[in-house]
Short mmCIF file of C-alpha atoms in Angstrom, two decimals:
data_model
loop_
_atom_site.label_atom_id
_atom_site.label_comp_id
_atom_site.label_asym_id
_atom_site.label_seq_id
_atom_site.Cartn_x
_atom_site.Cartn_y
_atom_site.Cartn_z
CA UNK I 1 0.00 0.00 0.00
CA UNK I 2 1.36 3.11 -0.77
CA UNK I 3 1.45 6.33 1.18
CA UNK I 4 -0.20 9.40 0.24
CA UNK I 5 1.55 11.42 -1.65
CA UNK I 6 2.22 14.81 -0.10
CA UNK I 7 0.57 17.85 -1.19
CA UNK I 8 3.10 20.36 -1.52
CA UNK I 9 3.25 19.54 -5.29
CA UNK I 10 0.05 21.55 -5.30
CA UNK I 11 1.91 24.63 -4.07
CA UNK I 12 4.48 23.88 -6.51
CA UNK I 13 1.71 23.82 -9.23
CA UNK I 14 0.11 27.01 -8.35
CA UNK I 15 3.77 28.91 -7.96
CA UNK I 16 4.33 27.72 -11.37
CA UNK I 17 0.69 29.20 -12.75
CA UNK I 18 1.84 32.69 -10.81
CA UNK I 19 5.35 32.29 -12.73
CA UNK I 20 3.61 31.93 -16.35
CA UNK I 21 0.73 34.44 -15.36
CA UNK I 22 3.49 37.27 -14.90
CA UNK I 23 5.21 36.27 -17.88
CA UNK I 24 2.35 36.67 -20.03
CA UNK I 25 1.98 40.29 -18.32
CA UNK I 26 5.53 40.94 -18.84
CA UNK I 27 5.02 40.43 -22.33
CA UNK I 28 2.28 42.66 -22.32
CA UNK I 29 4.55 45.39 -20.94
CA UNK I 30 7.14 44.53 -23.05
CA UNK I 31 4.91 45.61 -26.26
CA UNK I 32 3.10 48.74 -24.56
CA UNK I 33 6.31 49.76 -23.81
CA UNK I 34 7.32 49.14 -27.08
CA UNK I 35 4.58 51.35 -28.50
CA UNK I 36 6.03 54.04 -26.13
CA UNK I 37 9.34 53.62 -27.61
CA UNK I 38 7.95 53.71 -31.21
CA UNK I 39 5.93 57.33 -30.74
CA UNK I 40 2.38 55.65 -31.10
CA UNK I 41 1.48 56.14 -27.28
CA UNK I 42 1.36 59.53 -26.17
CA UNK I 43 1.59 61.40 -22.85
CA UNK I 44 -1.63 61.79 -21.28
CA UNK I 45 -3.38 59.16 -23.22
CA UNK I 46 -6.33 57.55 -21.15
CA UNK I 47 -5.27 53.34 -22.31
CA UNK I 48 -8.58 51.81 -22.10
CA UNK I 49 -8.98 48.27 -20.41
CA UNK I 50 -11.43 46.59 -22.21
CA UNK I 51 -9.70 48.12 -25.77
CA UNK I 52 -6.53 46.35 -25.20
CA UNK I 53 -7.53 43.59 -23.33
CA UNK I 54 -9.92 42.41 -25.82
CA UNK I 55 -6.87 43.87 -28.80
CA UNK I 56 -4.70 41.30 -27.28
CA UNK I 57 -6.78 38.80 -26.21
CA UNK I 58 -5.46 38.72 -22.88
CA UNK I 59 -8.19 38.78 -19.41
CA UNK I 60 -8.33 42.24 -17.95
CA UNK I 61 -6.00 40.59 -14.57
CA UNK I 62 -3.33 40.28 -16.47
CA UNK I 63 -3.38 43.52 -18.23
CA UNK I 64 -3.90 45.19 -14.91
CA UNK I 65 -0.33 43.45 -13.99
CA UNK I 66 1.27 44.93 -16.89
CA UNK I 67 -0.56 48.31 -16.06
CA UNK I 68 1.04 47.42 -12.54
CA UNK I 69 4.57 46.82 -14.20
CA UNK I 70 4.80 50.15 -15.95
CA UNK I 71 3.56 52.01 -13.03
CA UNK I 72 6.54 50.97 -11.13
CA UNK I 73 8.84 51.70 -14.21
CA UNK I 74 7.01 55.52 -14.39
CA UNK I 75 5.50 55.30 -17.70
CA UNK I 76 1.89 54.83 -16.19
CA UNK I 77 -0.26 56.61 -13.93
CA UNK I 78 -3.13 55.42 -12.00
CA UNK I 79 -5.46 58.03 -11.26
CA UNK I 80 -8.17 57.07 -8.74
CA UNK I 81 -11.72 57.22 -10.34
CA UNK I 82 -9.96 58.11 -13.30
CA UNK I 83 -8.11 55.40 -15.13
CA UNK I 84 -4.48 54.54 -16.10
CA UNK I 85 -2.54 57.29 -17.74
CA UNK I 86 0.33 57.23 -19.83
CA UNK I 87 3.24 59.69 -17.76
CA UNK I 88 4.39 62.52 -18.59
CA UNK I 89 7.37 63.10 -17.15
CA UNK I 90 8.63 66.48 -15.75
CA UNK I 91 11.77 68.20 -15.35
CA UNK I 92 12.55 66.09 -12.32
CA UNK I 93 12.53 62.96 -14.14
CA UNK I 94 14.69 64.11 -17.27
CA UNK I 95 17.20 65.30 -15.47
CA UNK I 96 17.80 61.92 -13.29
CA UNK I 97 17.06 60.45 -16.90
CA UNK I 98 19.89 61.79 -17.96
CA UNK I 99 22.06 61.40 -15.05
CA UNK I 100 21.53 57.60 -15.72
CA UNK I 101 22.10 57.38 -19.10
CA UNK I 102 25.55 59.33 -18.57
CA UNK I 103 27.02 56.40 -16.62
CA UNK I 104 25.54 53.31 -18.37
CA UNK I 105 26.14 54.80 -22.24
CA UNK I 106 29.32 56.59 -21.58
CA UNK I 107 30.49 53.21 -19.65
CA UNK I 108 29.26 51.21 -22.86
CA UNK I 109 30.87 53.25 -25.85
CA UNK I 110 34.05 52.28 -24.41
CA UNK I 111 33.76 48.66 -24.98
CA UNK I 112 33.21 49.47 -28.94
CA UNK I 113 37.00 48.18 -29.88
CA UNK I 114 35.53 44.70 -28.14
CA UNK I 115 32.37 44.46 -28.35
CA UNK I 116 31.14 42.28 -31.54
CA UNK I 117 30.69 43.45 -35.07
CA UNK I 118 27.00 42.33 -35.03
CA UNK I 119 26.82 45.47 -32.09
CA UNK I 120 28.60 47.64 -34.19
CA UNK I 121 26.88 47.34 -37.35
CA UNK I 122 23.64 48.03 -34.78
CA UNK I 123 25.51 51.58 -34.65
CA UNK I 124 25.47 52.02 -38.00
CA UNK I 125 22.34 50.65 -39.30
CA UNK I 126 20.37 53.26 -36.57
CA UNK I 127 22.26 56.41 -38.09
CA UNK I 128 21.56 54.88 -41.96
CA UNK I 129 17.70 54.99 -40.54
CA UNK I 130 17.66 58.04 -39.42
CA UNK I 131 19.77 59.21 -42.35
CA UNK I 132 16.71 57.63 -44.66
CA UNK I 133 14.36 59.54 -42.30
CA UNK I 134 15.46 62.88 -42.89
CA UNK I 135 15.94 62.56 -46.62
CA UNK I 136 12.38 61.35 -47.03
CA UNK I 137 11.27 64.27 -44.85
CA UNK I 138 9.71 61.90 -42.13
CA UNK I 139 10.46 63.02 -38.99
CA UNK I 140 8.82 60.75 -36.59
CA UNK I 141 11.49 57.89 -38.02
CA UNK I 142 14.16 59.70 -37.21
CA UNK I 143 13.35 60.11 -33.77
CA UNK I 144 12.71 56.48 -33.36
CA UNK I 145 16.47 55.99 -35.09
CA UNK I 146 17.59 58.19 -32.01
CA UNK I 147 16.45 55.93 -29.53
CA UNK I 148 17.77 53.01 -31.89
CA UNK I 149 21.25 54.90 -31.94
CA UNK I 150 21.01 55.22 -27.77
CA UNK I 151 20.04 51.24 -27.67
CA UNK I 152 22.94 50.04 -29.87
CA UNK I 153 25.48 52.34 -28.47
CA UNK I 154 24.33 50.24 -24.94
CA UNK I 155 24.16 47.09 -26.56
CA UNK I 156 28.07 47.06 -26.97
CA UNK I 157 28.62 46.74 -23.49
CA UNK I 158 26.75 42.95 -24.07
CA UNK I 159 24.57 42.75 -21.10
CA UNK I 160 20.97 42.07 -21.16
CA UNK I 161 20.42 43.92 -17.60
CA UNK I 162 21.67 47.20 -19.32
CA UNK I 163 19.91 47.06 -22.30
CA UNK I 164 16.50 46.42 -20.63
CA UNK I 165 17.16 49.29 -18.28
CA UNK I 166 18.14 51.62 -20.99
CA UNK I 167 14.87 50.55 -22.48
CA UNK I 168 13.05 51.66 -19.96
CA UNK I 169 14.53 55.08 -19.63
CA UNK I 170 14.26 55.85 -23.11
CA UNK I 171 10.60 55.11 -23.19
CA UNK I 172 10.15 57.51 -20.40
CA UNK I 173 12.00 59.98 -22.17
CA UNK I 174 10.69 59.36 -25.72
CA UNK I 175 7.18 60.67 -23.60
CA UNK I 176 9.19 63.76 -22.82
CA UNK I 177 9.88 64.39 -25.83
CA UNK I 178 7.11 64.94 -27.43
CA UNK I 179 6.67 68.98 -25.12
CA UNK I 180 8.91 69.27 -28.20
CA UNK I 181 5.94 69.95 -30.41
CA UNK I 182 7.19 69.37 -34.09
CA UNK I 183 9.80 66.30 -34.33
CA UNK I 184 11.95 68.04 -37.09
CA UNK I 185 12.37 70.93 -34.36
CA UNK I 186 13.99 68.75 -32.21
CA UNK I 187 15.88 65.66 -34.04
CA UNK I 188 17.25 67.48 -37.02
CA UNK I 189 19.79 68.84 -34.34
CA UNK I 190 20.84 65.68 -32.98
CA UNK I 191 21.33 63.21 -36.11
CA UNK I 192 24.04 64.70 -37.21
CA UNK I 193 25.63 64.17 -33.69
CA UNK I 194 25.26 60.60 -33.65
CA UNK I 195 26.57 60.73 -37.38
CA UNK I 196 29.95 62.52 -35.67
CA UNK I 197 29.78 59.73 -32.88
CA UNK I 198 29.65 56.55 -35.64
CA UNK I 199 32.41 58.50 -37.74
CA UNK I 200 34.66 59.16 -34.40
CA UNK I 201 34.31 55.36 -33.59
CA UNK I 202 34.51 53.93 -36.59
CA UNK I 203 37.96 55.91 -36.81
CA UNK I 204 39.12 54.40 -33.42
CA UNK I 205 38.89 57.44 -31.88
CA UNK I 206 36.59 55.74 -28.83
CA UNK I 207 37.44 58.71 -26.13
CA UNK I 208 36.56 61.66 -28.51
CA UNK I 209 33.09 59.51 -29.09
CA UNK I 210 32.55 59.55 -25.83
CA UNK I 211 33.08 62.91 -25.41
CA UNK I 212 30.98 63.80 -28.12
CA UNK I 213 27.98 61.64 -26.57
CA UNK I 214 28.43 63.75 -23.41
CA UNK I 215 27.95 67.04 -25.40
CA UNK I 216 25.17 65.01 -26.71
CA UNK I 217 23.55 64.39 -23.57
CA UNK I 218 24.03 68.18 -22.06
CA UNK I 219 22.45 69.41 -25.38
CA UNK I 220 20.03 67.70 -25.17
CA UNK I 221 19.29 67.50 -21.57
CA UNK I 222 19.16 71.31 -21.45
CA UNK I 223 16.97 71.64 -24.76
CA UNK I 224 13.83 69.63 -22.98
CA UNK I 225 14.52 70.86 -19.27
CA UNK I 226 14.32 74.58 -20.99
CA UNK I 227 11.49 73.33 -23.17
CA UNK I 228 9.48 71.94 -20.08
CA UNK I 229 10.45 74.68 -17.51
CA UNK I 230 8.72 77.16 -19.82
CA UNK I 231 4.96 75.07 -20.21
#
């Protein structure tokens, strides 16, 4: 006769249901944040539940943990009564933005001379899109080449912890952005910086790049906290 089995392979079970139920909202996030990334959602936006849940065929719990995700990253809002709100981020928030990106992108250009040619060509091919942007007179592209430039230039330091926190900064900034008003305004200035920064490390000359991407990040940093200072 055998003895009965015990039943902590039920709490095993439902740990493991938990484990794929956040995944799936994790996934979620990952494409809403994509959208942020990409230009299509917009500061102040109401998201509506039953729109997106029913979009992506997901149940409204595990949207609301996604919802719950980007909350905690600062690209949502919850407004009581209200809804969830997409953020829009304040002078605050760009400048610690930017004091972040400083350290990880500055500490990632420098690993260009080792860091594999598949990374480097991710350089290049985000300048040769915004390049194609601005010839074809559409704007919106070359600000999404921007935050491809900013990604790659990460991506060389190979770590998958860096690039998903660079991802989330520069969907909370690609929502400050847009106090810019028109996108040619704003990103015709700063292609042809990341065009100097390719050129410089293409040439070997790694510490110039990087001191070029800090000039980079001051410009720009002062252009949006000016910008939003004076709303």
């Amino acid at each position: 006769m055998t003895t009965a089995p015990s039943h902590d392979w039920l709490g095993s079970l439902a740990d493991d249901r938990l484990s794929q139920d956040r995944a799936r909202a994790e996934r979620v996030a990952d494409r809403l944040r994509d959208r942020m990334l990409d230009g299509e959602l917009t500061p102040g936006l109401q998201l509506n539940e039953k729109a997106i849940s029913e979009a992506l065929s997901i149940s409204r719990n595990t949207l609301r943990e996604a919802f719950r995700l980007l909350t905690h990253e600062r690209l949502l809002v919850h407004e009581h009564s209200r809804g969830v709100f997409v953020c829009e981020p304040g002078v605050e928030e760009v400048a610690d933005i930017y004091a972040a990106r400083r350290v990880i992108e500055c500490g990632a250009i420098r690993r260009w001379s080792g860091a594999t040619e598949g990374a480097r060509q991710g350089v290049r091919d985000a300048v040769a899109f915004g390049v194609r942007g601005a010839e074809t007179d559409n704007w919106l592209d070359v600000g999404t080449a921007n935050i491809r430039f900013h990604r790659a230039i990460t991506a060389l330091a190979g770590s998958l912890r860096l690039d998903e926190e660079v991802q989330r900064l520069l969907a909370e900034l690609r929502l400050a952005f847009y106090v810019m008003g028109n996108p040619r305004e704003f990103y015709q200035d700063y292609l042809p910086m990341n065009q100097a920064i390719l050129a410089l490390l293409d040439a070997g000359s790694v510490a110039e790049a990087e001191r070029e991407l800090l000039r980079y990040f001051d410009t720009a940093e002062s252009h949006l906290v000016t910008r939003l200072s004076g709303r």
